Short mmCIF file of C-alpha atoms in Angstrom, two decimals:
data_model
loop_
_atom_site.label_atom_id
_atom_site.label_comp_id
_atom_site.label_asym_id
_atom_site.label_seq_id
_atom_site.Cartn_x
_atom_site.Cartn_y
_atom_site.Cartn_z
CA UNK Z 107 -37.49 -3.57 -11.65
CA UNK Z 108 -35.30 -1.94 -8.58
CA UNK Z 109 -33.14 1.11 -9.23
CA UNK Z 110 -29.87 -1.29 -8.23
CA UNK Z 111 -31.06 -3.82 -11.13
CA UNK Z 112 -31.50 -0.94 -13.38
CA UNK Z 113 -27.96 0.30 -13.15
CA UNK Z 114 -26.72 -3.03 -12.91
CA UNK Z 115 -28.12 -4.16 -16.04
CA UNK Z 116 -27.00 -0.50 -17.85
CA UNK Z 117 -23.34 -1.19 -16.94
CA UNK Z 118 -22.69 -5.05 -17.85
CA UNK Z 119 -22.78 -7.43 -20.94
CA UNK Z 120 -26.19 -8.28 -21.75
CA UNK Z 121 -25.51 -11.84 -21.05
CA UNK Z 122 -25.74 -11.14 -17.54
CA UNK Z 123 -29.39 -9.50 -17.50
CA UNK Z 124 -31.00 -11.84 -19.35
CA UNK Z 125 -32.54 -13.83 -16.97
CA UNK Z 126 -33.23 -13.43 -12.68
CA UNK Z 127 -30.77 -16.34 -12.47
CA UNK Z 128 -27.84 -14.80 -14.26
CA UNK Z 129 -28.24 -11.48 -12.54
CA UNK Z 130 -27.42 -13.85 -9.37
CA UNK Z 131 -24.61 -15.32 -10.65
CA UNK Z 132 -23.35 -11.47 -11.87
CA UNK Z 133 -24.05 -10.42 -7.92
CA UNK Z 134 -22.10 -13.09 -6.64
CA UNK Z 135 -19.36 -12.29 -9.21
CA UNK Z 136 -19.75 -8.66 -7.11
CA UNK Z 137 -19.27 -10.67 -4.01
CA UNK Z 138 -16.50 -12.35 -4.89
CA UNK Z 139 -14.98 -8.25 -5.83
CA UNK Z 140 -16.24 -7.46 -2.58
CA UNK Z 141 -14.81 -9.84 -0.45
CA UNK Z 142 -11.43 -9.00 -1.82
CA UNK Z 143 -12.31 -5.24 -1.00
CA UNK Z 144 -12.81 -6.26 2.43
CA UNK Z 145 -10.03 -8.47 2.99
CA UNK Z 146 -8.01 -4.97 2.34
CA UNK Z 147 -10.47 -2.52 4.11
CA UNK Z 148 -8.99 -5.29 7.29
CA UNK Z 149 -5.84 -5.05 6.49
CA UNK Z 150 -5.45 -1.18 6.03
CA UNK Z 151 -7.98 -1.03 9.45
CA UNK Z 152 -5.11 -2.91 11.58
CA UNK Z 153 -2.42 -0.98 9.98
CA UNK Z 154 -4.06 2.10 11.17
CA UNK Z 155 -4.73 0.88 14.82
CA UNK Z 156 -0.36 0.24 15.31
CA UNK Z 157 1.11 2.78 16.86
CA UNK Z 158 2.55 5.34 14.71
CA UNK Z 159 6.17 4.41 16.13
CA UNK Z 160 5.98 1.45 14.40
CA UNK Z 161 5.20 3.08 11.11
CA UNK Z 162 8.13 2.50 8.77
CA UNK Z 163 9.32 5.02 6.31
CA UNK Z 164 7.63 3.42 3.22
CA UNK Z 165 3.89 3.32 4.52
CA UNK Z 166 1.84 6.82 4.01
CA UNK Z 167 -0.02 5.98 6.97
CA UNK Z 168 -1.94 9.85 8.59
CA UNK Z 169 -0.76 10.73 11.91
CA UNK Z 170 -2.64 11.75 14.53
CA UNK Z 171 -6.08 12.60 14.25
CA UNK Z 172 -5.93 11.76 10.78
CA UNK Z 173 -5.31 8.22 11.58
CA UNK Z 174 -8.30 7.86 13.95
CA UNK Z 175 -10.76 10.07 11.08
CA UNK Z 176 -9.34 7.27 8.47
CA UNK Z 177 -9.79 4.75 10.74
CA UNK Z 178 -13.39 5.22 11.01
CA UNK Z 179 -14.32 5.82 7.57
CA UNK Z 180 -12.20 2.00 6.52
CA UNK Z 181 -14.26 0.62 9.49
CA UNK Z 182 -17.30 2.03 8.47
CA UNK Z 183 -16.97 0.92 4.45
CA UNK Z 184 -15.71 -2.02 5.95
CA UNK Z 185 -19.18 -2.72 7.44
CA UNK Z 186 -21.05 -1.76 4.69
CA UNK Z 187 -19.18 -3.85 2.28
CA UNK Z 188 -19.77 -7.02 4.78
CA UNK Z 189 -23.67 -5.81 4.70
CA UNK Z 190 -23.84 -6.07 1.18
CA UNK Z 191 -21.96 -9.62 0.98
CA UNK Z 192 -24.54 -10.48 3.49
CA UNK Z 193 -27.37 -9.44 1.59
CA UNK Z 194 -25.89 -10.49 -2.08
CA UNK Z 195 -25.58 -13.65 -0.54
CA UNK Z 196 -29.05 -13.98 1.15
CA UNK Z 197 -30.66 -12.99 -1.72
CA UNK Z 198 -29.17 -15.70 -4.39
CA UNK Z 199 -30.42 -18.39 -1.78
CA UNK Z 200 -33.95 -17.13 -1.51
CA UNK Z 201 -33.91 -17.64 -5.04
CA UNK Z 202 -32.64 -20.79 -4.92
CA UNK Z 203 -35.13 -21.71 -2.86
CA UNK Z 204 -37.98 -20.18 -4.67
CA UNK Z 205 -36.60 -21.50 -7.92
CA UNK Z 206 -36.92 -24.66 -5.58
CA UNK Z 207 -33.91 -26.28 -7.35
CA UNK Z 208 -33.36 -29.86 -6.46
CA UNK Z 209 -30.72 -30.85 -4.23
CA UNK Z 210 -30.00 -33.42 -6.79
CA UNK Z 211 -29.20 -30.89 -9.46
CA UNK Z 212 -26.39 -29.42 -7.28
CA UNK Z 213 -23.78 -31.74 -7.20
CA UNK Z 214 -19.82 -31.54 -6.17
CA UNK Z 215 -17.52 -31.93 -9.80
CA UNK Z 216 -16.40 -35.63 -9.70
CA UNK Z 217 -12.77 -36.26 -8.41
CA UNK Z 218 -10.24 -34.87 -9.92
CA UNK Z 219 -11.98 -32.42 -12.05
CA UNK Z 220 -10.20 -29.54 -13.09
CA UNK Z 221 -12.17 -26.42 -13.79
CA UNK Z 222 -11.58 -24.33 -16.89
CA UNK Z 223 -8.81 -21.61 -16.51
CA UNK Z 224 -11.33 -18.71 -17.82
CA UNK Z 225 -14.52 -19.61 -16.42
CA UNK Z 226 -17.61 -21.58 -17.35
CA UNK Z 227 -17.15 -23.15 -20.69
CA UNK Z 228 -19.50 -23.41 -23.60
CA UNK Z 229 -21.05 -26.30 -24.50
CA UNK Z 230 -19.12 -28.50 -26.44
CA UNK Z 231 -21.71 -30.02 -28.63
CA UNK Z 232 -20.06 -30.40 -31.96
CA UNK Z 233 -16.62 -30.63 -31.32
CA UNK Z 234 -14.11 -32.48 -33.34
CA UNK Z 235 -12.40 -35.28 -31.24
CA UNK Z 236 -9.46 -33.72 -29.95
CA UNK Z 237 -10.29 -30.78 -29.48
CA UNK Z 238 -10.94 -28.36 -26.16
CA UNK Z 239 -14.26 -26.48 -24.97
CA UNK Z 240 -12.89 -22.87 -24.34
CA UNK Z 241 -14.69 -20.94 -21.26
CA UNK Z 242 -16.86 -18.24 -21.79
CA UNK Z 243 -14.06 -15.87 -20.57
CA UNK Z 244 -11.68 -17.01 -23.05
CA UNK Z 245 -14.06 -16.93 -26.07
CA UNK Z 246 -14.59 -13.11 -25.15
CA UNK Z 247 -10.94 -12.61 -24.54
CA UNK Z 248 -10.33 -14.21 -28.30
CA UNK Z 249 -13.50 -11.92 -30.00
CA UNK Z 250 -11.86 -9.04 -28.02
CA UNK Z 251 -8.47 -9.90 -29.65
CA UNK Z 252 -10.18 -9.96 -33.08
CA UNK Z 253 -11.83 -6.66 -32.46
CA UNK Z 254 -8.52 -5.14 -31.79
CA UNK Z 255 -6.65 -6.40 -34.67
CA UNK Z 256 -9.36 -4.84 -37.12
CA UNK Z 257 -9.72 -1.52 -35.67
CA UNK Z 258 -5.56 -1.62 -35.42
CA UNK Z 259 -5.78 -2.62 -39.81
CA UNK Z 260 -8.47 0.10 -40.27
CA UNK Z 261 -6.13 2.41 -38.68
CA UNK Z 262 -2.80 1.38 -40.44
CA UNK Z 263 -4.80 1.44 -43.91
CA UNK Z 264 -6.32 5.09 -43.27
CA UNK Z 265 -2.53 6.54 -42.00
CA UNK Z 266 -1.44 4.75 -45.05
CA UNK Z 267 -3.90 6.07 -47.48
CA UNK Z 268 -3.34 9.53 -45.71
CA UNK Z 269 0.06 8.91 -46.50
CA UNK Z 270 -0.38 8.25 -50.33
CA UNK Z 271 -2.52 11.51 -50.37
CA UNK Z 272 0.20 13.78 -49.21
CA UNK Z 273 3.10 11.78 -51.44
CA UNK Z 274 0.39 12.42 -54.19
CA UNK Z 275 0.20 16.36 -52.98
CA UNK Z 276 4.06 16.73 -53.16
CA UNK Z 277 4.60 14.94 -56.28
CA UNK Z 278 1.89 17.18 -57.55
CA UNK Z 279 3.54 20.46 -55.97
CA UNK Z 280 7.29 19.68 -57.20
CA UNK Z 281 5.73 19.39 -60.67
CA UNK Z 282 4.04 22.92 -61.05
CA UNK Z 283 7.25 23.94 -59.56
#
């Protein structure tokens, strides 16, 4: 196993490393972060080539040789992030390919589907008539939500039995009073 799959697989959900093909579908998750990244890395990289005249009061754009030293180093993660894209995307066809998935097996969503808001869904084997498959995204988001609410009771009950404790330790003090 690489060093990069290593640390990948140390810092996400376990779902994602637990086969090759889901660690490609976690990189091109990355992409998708990436691209985004780079759309901005552009957009701060012309900002930097106007001419500082044009600069209005608002933008904390450097001056002088401090806008040509930040210009290089947006340029320069700007072409590493498009390297990366370029190789996260290379790679998840090679294994495509080597899977040697049919063409057959990857077909377009029939008209007028609508994807799920949250992401890929869970299977809906089971389900009462009526009622929705929720994504993967919005079964973690609910789990999440549960999680909360019982750390958020254990808390209330253990200020409110700390609570009790010190009534207890006053009630006890006024009487030996």
């Amino acid at each position: 196993m690489s060093a990069p799959t290593q640390q990948i697989e140390d810092e996400i959900d376990p779902i994602w490393t637990s086969s090759r093909t889901s660690r490609q579908i976690y990189v091109l998750g990355e992409v998708e972060k990436d691209i985004s990244r780079l759309l901005s890395l552009a957009a701060s990289s012309i900002s930097l080539l106007t001419l500082p005249q044009t600069d209005t009061e608002g933008d904390s754009l450097p001056r002088g040789e401090e806008r040509s030293e930040q210009l290089v180093l947006e340029v320069s993660e700007y072409f590493e992030r498009l390297d990366s894209i370029q190789f996260a995307i290379r790679s998840t066809l090679a294994h495509i390919r080597q899977s040697r998935i049919a063409p057959s097996t990857i077909q377009a969503p029939p008209p007028g589907f609508v994807p799920p808001p949250l992401g890929v869904g869970l299977p809906s084997v089971g389900l009462a008539a009526g009622k929705r498959s929720r994504g993967l995204q919005e079964e973690r988001v609910e789990r999440d939500a549960w999680l909360l609410v019982v750390d958020a009771l254990k808390r209330l009950k253990e200020a409110k039995e700390a609570d009790d404790a010190q009534s207890k330790d006053q009630m006890v003090f006024d009487d030996t009073s």
